Coordinates of C-alpha atoms and ligand atoms in Angstrom, one line a residue:
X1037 CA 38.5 -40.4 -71.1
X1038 CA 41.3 -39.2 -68.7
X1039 CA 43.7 -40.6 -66.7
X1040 CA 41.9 -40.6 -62.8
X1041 CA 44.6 -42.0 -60.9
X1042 CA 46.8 -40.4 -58.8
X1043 CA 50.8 -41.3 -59.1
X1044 CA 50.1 -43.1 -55.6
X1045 CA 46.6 -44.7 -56.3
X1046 CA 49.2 -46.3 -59.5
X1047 CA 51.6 -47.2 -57.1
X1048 CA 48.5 -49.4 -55.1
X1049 CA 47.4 -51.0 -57.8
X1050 CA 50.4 -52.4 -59.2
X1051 CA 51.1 -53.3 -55.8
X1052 CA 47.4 -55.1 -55.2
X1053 CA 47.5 -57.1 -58.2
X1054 CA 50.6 -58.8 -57.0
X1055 CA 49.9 -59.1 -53.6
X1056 CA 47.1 -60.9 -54.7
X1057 CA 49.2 -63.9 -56.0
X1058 CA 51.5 -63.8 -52.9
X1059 CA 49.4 -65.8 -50.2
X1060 CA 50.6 -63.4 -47.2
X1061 CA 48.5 -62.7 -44.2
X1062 CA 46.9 -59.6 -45.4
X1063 CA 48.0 -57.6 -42.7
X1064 CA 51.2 -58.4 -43.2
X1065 CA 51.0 -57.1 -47.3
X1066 CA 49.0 -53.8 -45.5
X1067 CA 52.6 -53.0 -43.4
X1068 CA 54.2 -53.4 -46.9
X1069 CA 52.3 -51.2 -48.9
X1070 CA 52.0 -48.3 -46.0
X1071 CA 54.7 -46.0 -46.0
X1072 CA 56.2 -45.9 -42.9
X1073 CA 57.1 -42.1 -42.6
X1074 CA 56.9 -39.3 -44.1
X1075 CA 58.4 -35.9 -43.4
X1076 CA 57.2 -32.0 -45.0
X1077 CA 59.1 -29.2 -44.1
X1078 CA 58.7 -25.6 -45.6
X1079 CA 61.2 -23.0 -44.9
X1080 CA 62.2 -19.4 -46.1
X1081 CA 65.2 -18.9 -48.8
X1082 CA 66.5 -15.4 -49.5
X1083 CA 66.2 -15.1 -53.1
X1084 CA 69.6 -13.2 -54.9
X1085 CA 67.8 -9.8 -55.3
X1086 CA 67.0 -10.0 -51.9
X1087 CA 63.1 -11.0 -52.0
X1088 CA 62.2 -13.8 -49.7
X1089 CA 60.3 -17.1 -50.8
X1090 CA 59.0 -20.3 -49.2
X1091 CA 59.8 -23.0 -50.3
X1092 CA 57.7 -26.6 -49.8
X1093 CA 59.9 -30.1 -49.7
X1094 CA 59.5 -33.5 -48.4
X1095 CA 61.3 -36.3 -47.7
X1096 CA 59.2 -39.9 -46.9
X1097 CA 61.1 -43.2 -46.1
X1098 CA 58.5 -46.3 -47.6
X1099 CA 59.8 -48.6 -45.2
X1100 CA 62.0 -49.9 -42.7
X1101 CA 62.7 -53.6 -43.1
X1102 CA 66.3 -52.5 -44.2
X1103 CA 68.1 -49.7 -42.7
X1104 CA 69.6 -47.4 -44.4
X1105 CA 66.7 -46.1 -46.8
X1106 CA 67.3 -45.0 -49.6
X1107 CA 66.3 -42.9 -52.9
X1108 CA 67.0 -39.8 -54.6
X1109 CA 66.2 -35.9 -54.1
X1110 CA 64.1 -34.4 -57.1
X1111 CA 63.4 -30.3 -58.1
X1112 CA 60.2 -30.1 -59.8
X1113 CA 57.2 -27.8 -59.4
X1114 CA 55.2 -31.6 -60.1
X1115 CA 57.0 -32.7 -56.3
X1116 CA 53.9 -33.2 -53.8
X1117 CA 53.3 -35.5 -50.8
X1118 CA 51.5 -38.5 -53.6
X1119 CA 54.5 -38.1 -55.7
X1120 CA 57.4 -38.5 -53.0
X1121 CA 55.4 -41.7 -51.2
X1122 CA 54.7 -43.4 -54.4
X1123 CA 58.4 -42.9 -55.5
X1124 CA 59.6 -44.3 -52.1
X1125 CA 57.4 -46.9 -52.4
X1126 CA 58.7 -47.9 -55.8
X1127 CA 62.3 -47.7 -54.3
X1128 CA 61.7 -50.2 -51.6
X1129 CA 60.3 -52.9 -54.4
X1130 CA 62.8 -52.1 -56.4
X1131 CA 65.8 -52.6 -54.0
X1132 CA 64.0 -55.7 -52.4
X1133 CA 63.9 -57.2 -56.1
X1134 CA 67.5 -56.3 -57.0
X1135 CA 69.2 -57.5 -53.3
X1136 CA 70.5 -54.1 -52.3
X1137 CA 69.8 -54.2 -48.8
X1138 CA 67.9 -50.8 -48.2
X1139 CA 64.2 -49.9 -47.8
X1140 CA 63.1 -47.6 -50.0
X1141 CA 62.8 -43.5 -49.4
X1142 CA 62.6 -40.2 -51.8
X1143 CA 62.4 -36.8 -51.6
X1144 CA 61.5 -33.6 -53.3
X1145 CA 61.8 -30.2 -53.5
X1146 CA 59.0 -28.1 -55.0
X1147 CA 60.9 -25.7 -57.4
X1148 CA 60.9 -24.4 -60.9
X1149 CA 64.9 -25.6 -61.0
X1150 CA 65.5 -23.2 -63.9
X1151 CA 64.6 -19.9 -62.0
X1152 CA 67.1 -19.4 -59.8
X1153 CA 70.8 -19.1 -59.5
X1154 CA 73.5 -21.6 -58.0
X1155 CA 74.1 -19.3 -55.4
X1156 CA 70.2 -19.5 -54.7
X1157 CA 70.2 -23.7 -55.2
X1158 CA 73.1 -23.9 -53.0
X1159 CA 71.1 -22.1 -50.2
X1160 CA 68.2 -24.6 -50.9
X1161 CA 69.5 -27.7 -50.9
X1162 CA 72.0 -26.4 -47.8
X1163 CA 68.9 -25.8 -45.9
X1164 CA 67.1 -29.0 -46.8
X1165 CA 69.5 -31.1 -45.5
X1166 CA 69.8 -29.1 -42.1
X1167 CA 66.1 -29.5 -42.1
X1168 CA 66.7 -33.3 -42.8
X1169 CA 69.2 -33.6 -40.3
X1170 CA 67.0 -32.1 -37.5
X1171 CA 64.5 -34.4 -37.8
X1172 CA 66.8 -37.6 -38.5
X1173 CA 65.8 -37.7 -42.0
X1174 CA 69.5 -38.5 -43.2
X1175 CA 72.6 -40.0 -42.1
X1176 CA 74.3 -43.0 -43.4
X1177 CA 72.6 -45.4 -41.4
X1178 CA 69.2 -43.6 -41.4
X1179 CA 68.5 -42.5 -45.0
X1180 CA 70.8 -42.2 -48.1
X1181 CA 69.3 -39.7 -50.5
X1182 CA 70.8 -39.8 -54.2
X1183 CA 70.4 -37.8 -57.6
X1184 CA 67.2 -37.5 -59.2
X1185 CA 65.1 -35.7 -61.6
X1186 CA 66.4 -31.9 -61.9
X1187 CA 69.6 -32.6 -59.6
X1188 CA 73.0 -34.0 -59.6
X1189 CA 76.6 -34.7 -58.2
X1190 CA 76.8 -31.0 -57.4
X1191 CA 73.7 -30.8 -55.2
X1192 CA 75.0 -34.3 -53.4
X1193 CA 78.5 -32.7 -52.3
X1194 CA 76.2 -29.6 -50.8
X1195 CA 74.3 -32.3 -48.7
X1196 CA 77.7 -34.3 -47.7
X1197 CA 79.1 -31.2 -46.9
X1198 CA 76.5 -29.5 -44.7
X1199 CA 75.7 -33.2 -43.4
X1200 CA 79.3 -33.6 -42.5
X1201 CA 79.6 -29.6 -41.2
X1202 CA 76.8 -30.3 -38.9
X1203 CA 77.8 -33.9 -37.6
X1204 CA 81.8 -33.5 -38.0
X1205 CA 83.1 -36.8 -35.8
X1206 CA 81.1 -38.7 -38.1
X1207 CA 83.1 -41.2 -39.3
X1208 CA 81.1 -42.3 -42.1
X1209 CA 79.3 -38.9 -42.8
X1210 CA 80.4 -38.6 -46.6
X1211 CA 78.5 -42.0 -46.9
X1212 CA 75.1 -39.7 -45.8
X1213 CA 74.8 -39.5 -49.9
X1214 CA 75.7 -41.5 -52.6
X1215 CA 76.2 -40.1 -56.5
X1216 CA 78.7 -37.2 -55.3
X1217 CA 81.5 -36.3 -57.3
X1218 CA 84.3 -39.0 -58.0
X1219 CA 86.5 -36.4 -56.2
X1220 CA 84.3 -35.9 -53.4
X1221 CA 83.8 -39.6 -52.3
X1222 CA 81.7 -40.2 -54.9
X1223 CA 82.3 -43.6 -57.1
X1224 CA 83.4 -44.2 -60.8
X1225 CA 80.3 -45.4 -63.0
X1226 CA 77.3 -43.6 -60.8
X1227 CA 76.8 -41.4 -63.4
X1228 CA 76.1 -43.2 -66.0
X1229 CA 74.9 -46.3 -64.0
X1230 CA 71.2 -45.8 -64.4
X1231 CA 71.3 -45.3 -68.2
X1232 CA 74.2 -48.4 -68.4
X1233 CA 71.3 -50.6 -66.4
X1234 CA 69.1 -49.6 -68.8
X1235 CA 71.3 -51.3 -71.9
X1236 CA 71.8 -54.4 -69.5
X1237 CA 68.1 -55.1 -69.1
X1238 CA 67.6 -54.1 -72.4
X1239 CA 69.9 -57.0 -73.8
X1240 CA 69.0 -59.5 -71.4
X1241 CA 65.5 -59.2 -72.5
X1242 CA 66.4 -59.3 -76.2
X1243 CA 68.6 -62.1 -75.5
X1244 CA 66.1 -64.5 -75.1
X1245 CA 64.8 -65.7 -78.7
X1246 CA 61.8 -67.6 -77.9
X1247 CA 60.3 -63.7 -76.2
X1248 CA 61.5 -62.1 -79.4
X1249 CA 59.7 -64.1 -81.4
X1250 CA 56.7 -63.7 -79.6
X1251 CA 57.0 -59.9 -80.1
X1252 CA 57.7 -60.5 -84.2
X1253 CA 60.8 -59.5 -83.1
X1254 CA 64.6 -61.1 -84.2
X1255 CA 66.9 -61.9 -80.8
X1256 CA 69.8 -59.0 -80.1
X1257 CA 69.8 -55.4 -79.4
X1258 CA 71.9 -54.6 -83.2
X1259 CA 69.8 -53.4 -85.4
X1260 CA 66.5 -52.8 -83.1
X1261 CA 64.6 -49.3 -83.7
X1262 CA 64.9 -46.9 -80.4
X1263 CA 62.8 -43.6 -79.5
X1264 CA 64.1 -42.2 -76.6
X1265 CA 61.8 -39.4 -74.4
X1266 CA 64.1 -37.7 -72.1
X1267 CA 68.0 -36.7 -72.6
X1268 CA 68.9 -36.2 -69.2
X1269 CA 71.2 -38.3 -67.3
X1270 CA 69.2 -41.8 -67.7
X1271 CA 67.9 -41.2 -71.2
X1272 CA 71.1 -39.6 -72.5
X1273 CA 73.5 -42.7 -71.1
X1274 CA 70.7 -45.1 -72.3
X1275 CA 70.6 -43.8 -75.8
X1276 CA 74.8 -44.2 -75.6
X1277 CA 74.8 -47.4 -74.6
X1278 CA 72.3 -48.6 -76.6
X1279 CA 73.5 -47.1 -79.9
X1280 CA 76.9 -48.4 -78.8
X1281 CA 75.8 -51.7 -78.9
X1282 CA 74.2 -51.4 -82.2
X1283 CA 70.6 -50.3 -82.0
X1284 CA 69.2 -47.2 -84.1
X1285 CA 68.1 -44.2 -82.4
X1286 CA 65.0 -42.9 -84.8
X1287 CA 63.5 -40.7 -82.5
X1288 CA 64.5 -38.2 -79.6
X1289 CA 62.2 -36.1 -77.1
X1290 CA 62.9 -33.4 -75.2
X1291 CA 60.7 -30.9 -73.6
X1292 CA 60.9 -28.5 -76.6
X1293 CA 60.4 -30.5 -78.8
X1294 CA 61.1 -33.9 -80.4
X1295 CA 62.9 -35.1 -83.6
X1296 CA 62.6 -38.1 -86.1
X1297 CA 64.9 -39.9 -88.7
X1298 CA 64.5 -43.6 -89.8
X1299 CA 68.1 -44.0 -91.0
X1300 CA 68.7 -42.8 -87.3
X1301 CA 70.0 -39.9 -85.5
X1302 CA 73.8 -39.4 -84.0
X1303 CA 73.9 -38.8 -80.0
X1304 CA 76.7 -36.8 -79.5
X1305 CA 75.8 -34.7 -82.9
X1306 CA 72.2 -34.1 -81.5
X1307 CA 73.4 -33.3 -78.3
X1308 CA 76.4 -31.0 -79.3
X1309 CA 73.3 -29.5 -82.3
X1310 CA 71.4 -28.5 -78.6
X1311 CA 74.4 -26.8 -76.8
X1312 CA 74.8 -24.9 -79.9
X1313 CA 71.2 -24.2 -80.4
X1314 CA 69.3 -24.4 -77.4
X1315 CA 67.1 -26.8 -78.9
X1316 CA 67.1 -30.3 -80.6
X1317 CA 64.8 -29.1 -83.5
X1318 CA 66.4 -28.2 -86.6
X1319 CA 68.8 -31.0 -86.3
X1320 CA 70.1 -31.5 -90.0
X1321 CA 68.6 -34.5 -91.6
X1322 CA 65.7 -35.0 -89.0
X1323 CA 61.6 -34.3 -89.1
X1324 CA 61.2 -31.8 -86.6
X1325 CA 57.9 -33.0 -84.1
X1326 CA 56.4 -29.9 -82.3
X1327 CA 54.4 -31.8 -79.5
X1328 CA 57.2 -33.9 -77.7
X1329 CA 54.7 -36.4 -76.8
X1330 CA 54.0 -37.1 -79.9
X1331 CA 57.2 -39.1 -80.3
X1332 CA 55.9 -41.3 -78.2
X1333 CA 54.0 -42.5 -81.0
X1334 CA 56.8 -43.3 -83.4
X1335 CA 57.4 -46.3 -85.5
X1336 CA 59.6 -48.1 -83.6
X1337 CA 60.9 -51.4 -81.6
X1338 CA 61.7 -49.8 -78.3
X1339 CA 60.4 -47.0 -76.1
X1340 CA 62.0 -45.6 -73.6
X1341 CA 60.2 -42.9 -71.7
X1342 CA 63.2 -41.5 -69.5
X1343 CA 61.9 -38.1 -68.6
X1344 CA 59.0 -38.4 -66.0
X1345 CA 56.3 -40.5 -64.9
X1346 CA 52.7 -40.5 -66.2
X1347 CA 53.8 -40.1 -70.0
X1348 CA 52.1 -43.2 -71.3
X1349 CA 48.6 -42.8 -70.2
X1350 CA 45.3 -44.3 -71.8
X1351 CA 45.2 -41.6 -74.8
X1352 CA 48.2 -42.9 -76.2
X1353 CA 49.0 -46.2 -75.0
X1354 CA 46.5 -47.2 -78.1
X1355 CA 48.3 -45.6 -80.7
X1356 CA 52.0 -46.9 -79.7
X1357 CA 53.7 -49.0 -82.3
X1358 CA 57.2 -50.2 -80.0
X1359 CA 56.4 -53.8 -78.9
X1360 CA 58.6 -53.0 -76.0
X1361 CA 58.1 -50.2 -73.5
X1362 CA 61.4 -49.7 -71.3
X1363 CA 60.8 -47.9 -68.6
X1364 CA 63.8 -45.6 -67.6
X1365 CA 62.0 -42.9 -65.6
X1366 CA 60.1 -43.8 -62.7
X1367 CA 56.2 -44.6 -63.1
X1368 CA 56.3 -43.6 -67.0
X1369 CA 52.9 -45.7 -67.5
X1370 CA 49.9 -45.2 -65.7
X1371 CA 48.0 -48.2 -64.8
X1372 CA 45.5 -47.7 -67.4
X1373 CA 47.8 -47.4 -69.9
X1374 CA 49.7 -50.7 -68.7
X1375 CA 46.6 -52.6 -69.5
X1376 CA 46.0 -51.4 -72.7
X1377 CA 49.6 -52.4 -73.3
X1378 CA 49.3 -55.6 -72.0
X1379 CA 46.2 -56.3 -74.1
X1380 CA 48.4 -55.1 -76.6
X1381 CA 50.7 -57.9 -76.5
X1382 CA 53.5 -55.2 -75.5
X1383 CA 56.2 -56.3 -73.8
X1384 CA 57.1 -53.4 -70.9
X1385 CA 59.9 -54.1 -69.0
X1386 CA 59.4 -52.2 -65.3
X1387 CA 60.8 -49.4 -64.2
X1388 CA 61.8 -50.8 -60.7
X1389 CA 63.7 -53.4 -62.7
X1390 CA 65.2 -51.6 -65.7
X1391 CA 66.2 -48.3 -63.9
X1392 CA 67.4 -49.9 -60.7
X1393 CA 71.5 -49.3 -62.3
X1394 CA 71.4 -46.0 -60.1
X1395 CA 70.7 -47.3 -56.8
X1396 CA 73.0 -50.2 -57.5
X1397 CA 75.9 -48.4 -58.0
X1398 CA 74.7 -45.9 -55.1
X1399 CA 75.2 -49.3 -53.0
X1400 CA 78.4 -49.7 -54.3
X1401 CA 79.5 -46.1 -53.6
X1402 CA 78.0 -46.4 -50.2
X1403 CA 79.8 -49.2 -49.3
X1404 CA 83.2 -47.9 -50.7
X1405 CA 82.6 -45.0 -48.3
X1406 CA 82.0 -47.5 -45.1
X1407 CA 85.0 -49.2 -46.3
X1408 CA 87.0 -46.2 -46.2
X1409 CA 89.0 -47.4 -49.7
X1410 CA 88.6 -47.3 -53.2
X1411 CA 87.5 -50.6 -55.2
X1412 CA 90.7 -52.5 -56.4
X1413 CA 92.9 -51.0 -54.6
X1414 CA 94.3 -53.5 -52.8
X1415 CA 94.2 -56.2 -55.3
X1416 CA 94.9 -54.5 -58.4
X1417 CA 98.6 -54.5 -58.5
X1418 CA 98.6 -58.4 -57.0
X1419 CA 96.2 -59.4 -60.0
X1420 CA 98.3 -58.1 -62.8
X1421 CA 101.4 -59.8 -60.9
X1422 CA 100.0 -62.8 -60.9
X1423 CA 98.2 -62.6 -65.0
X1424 CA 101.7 -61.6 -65.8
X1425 CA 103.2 -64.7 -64.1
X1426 CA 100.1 -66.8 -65.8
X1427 CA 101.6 -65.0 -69.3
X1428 CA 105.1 -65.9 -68.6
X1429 CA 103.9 -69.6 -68.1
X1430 CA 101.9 -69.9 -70.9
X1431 CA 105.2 -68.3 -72.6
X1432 CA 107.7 -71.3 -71.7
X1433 CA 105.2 -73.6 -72.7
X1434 CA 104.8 -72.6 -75.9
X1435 CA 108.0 -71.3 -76.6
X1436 CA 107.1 -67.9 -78.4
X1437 CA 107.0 -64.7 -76.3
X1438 CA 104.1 -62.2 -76.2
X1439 CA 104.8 -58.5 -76.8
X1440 CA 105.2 -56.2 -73.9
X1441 CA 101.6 -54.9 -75.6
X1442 CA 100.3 -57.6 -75.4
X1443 CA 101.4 -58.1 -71.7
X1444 CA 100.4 -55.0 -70.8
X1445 CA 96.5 -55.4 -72.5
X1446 CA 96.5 -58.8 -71.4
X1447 CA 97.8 -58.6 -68.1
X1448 CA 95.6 -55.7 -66.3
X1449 CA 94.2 -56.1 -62.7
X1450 CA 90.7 -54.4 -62.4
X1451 CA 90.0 -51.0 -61.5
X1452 CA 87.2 -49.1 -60.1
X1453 CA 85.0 -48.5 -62.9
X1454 CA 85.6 -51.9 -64.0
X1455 CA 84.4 -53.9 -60.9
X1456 CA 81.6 -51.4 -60.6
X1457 CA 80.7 -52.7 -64.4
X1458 CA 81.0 -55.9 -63.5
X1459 CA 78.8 -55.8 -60.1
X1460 CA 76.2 -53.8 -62.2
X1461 CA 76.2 -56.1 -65.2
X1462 CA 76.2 -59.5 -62.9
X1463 CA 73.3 -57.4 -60.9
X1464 CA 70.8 -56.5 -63.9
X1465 CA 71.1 -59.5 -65.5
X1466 CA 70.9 -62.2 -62.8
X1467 CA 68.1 -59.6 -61.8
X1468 CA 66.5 -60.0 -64.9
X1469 CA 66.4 -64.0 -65.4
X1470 CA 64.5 -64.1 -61.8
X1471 CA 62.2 -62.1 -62.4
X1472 CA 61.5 -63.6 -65.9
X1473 CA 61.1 -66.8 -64.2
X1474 CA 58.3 -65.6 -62.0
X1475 CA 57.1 -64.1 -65.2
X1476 CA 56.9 -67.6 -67.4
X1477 CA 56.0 -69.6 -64.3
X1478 CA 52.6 -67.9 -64.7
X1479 CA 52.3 -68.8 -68.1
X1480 CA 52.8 -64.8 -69.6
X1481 CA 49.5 -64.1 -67.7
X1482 CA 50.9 -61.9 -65.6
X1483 CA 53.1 -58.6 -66.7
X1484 CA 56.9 -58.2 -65.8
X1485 CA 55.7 -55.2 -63.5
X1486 CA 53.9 -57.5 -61.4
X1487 CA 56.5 -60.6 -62.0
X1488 CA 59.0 -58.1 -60.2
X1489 CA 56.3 -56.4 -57.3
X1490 CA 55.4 -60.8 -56.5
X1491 CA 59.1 -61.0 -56.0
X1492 CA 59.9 -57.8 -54.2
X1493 CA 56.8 -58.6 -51.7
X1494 CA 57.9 -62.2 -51.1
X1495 CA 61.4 -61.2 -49.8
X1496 CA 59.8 -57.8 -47.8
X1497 CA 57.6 -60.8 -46.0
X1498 CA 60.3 -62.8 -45.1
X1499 CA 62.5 -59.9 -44.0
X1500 CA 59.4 -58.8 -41.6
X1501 CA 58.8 -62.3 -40.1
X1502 CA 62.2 -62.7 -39.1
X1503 CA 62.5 -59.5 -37.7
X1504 CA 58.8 -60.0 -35.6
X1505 CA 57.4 -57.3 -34.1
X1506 CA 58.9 -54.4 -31.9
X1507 CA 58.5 -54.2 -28.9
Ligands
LIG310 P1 67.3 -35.4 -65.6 O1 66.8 -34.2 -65.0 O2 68.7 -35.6 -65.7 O3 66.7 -35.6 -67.1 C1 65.3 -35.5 -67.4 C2 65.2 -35.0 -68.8 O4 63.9 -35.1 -69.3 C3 65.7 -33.5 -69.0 O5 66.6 -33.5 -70.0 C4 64.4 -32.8 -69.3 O6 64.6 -31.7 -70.1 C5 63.6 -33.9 -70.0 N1 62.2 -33.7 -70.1 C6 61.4 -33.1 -69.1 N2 60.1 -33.0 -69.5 C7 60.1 -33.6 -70.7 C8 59.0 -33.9 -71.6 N3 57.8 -33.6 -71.3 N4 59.3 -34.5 -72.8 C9 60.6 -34.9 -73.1 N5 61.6 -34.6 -72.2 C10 61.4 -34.0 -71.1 O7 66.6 -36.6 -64.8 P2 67.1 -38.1 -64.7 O8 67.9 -38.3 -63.5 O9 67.6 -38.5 -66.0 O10 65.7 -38.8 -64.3 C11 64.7 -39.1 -65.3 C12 63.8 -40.2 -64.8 O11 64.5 -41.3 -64.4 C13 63.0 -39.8 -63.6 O12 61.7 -40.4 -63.6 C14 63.8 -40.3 -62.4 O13 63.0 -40.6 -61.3 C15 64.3 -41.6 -63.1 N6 65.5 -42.2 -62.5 C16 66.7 -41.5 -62.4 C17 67.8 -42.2 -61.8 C18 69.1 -41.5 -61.8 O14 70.1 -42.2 -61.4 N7 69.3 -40.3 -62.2 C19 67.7 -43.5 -61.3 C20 66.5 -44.1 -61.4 C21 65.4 -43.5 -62.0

């Protein structure tokens, strides 16, 4: 049997199931589900030997029940119309759950990333956002795109700076995009924010005994067995976290390849073994797996597919031995595949929860660029004052005097990077106990994916009936 769903058609289906449960006027649930807009544009690119190409991309806001929208830019030869909608689809749910007030958009260039230059991807992505801009297709309060798969905080300065080169009294132009370079208005902890999430969600679902033990699994992240598919920026960061926090990393995946170790495999060796080699196989110690996907199938606690969607399909959502699936990528499971799971008695935490770090801390960035001024930096100094005067007091009441170490660790207003922890750590994990709630309410017969979609709906309905109807 084969998987016959489109990305899109999965999108729906998730989405039906919960609306199902909501009790919304179904007309109101069909405004939810549509996607509101969505923009293709090809255009010609002068290649570096001096051939011309088209090139296809797209760019589809979900809704519009919070302005600015907002979700990242992929290159892929897999972008197409489906994909783009169901992704901006999946952003709008996922902001709606997580309260970071935008609707959802996303957007995709059609491109074997690979074959061409960075003189060549400059000229792209240049082009796409003048393209964008035309149409009103981005802008800080219009549409916020952010990295994705096959781009990063290079292509997101290109976009701020042909945004801001084509709209220059734009006061808040370099908030058009979020995940730039810290050095380009960009924000301390979006790069690793998605894969950080990850970890959060991760150990707020482990966290909670009485779910372990109905997985035959012992409370706590230490110790717990990890395959990872995927060592981009959300797997990579994923893996870190996690195998900071104590869990075992027994398998890898990457496109060429995956490898295996039960006693568990170092990060940084594995990744420094690729620079060196061009390849994670042959990785000392480790089982070399030709077929990636096969590691999929490993013995382990947790999966984390963190490459693309549609990598746990019906063929091998039979055969996988995790008893939790943690989606980092974006649609990893197709829906036939998340039944089988669910029969399965496998615990898969959703993808618009568990990777929803990234567009948090693209909130955060976007607001520091409104605000015109980096986190803690007016309170940072005034903090440490006052810890230090705390210190002092605790000092004359009990007569013994700390070091100036001790002062200086002990005494320490926060940073950037350490209020954008905090917000993302407060968001994933008051995040995750609501949605868990909705989860238990309905006695485990529902999924977490359509715990989180009943929740995401609920508060899209309430945001449209307040708004009513224009005009
Ligand atoms: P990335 O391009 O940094 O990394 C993807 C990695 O997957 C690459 O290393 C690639 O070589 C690898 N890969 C490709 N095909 C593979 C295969 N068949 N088997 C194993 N590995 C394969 O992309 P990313 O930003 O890490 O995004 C990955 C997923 O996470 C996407 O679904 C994306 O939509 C989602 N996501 C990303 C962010 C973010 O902040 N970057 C946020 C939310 C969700």
């Amino acid at each position: 049997m084969t998987t016959t769903r489109g990305f899109l058609a999965q999108v729906h289906h998730a989405f039906d199931r919960a609306a199902a449960l909501t009790g919304h006027d179904p007309t109101l649930l069909a405004q939810i589900r549509a996607c509101n807009s969505v923009y293709y544009v090809s255009f010609p690119i002068r290649r570096d030997d001096g051939r011309f190409e088209v090139v296809h991309a797209w760019r589809a806001e979900h809704s519009h029940h919070r302005q600015p929208t907002k979700g990242g830019i992929r290159y892929s030869m897999a972008v197409n119309e489906d994909e783009v909608v169901a992704l901006a689809a999946l952003m709008t749910f996922k902001c709606a759950l997580m309260d970071v007030p935008f609707g959802g958009a996303k957007g995709g260039i059609k491109i074997a990333r690979h074959q061409y230059s960075d003189r060549e991807l400059e000229r792209i992505t240049r082009r796409y956002t003048f393209e964008m801009v035309r149409k009103d297709f981005l802008g800080p309060g219009v549409d916020v795109p952010a990295p994705d798969f096959g781009t990063g905080a290079r292509e997101m300065a290109w976009i701020a700076d042909t945004y801001m080169s084509l709209k220059s009294g734009d006061l808040n132009g370099i908030a058009c995009v979020t995940g730039k370079p810290v050095t380009q208005g960009g924000i301390n902890g979006r790069l690793e924010a998605t894969g950080r999430g990850v970890y959060f969600g991760i150990r707020e679902a482990c966290s909670v005994a009485e779910d372990m033990k109905a997985l035959g699994l012992s409370p706590g992240v230490e110790g717990k067995r990890v395959v990872v598919q995927g060592l981009g920026n959300v797997g990579y960061h994923a893996a870190k976290f996690l195998q900071e926090g104590g869990a075992v990393l027994v398998g890898l995946a990457e496109y060429e390849g995956a490898i295996h170790s039960p006693k568990g495999l170092d990060l940084e060796k594995v990744v420094q073994h690729r620079a060196e080699t061009g390849s994670i196989l042959g990785f000392p110690g480790a089982r070399d797996i030709k077929k990636t996907a096969r590691a999929l199938e490993l013995d382990c606690d947790i999966l984390i597919p963190a490459a693309l969607e549609r990598q746990i399909t019906e063929e091998n959502a039979p055969k996988i031995k995790a008893r939790i699936v943690a989606e980092g990528a974006n649609g990893p499971t197709t829906a036939e595949a998340d039944a089988i799971l669910r029969e399965r008695g496998v615990l898969v935490l959703p993808d618009m929860y568990l990777n929803a770090g990234g567009v948090t801390v693209s909130y955060f960035e976007w607001i520091k660029n409104i605000s015109h001024i980096r986190f803690g930096r007016m309170q940072r100094r005034f903090e440490q004052g006052a810890y230090a005067r705390l210190l002092h007091a605790v000092e004359d009441l009990a007569g013994k005097k700390f070091s100036a170490e001790e002062i200086q660790r002990l005494a320490r207003g926060a940073t950037e990077i350490d209020l954008v922890g905090s917000g993302l750590e407060e968001t994933m994990v008051v995040a995750y106990h609501g949605l868990r709630e909705v989860w238990r309410r309905n006695g485990n017969n529902i999924d977490q994916r359509t715990a989180a979609l009943v929740l995401a709906i609920d508060k899209i309905a309430a945001a449209y009936e307040e708004l009513g109807i224009f005009p």
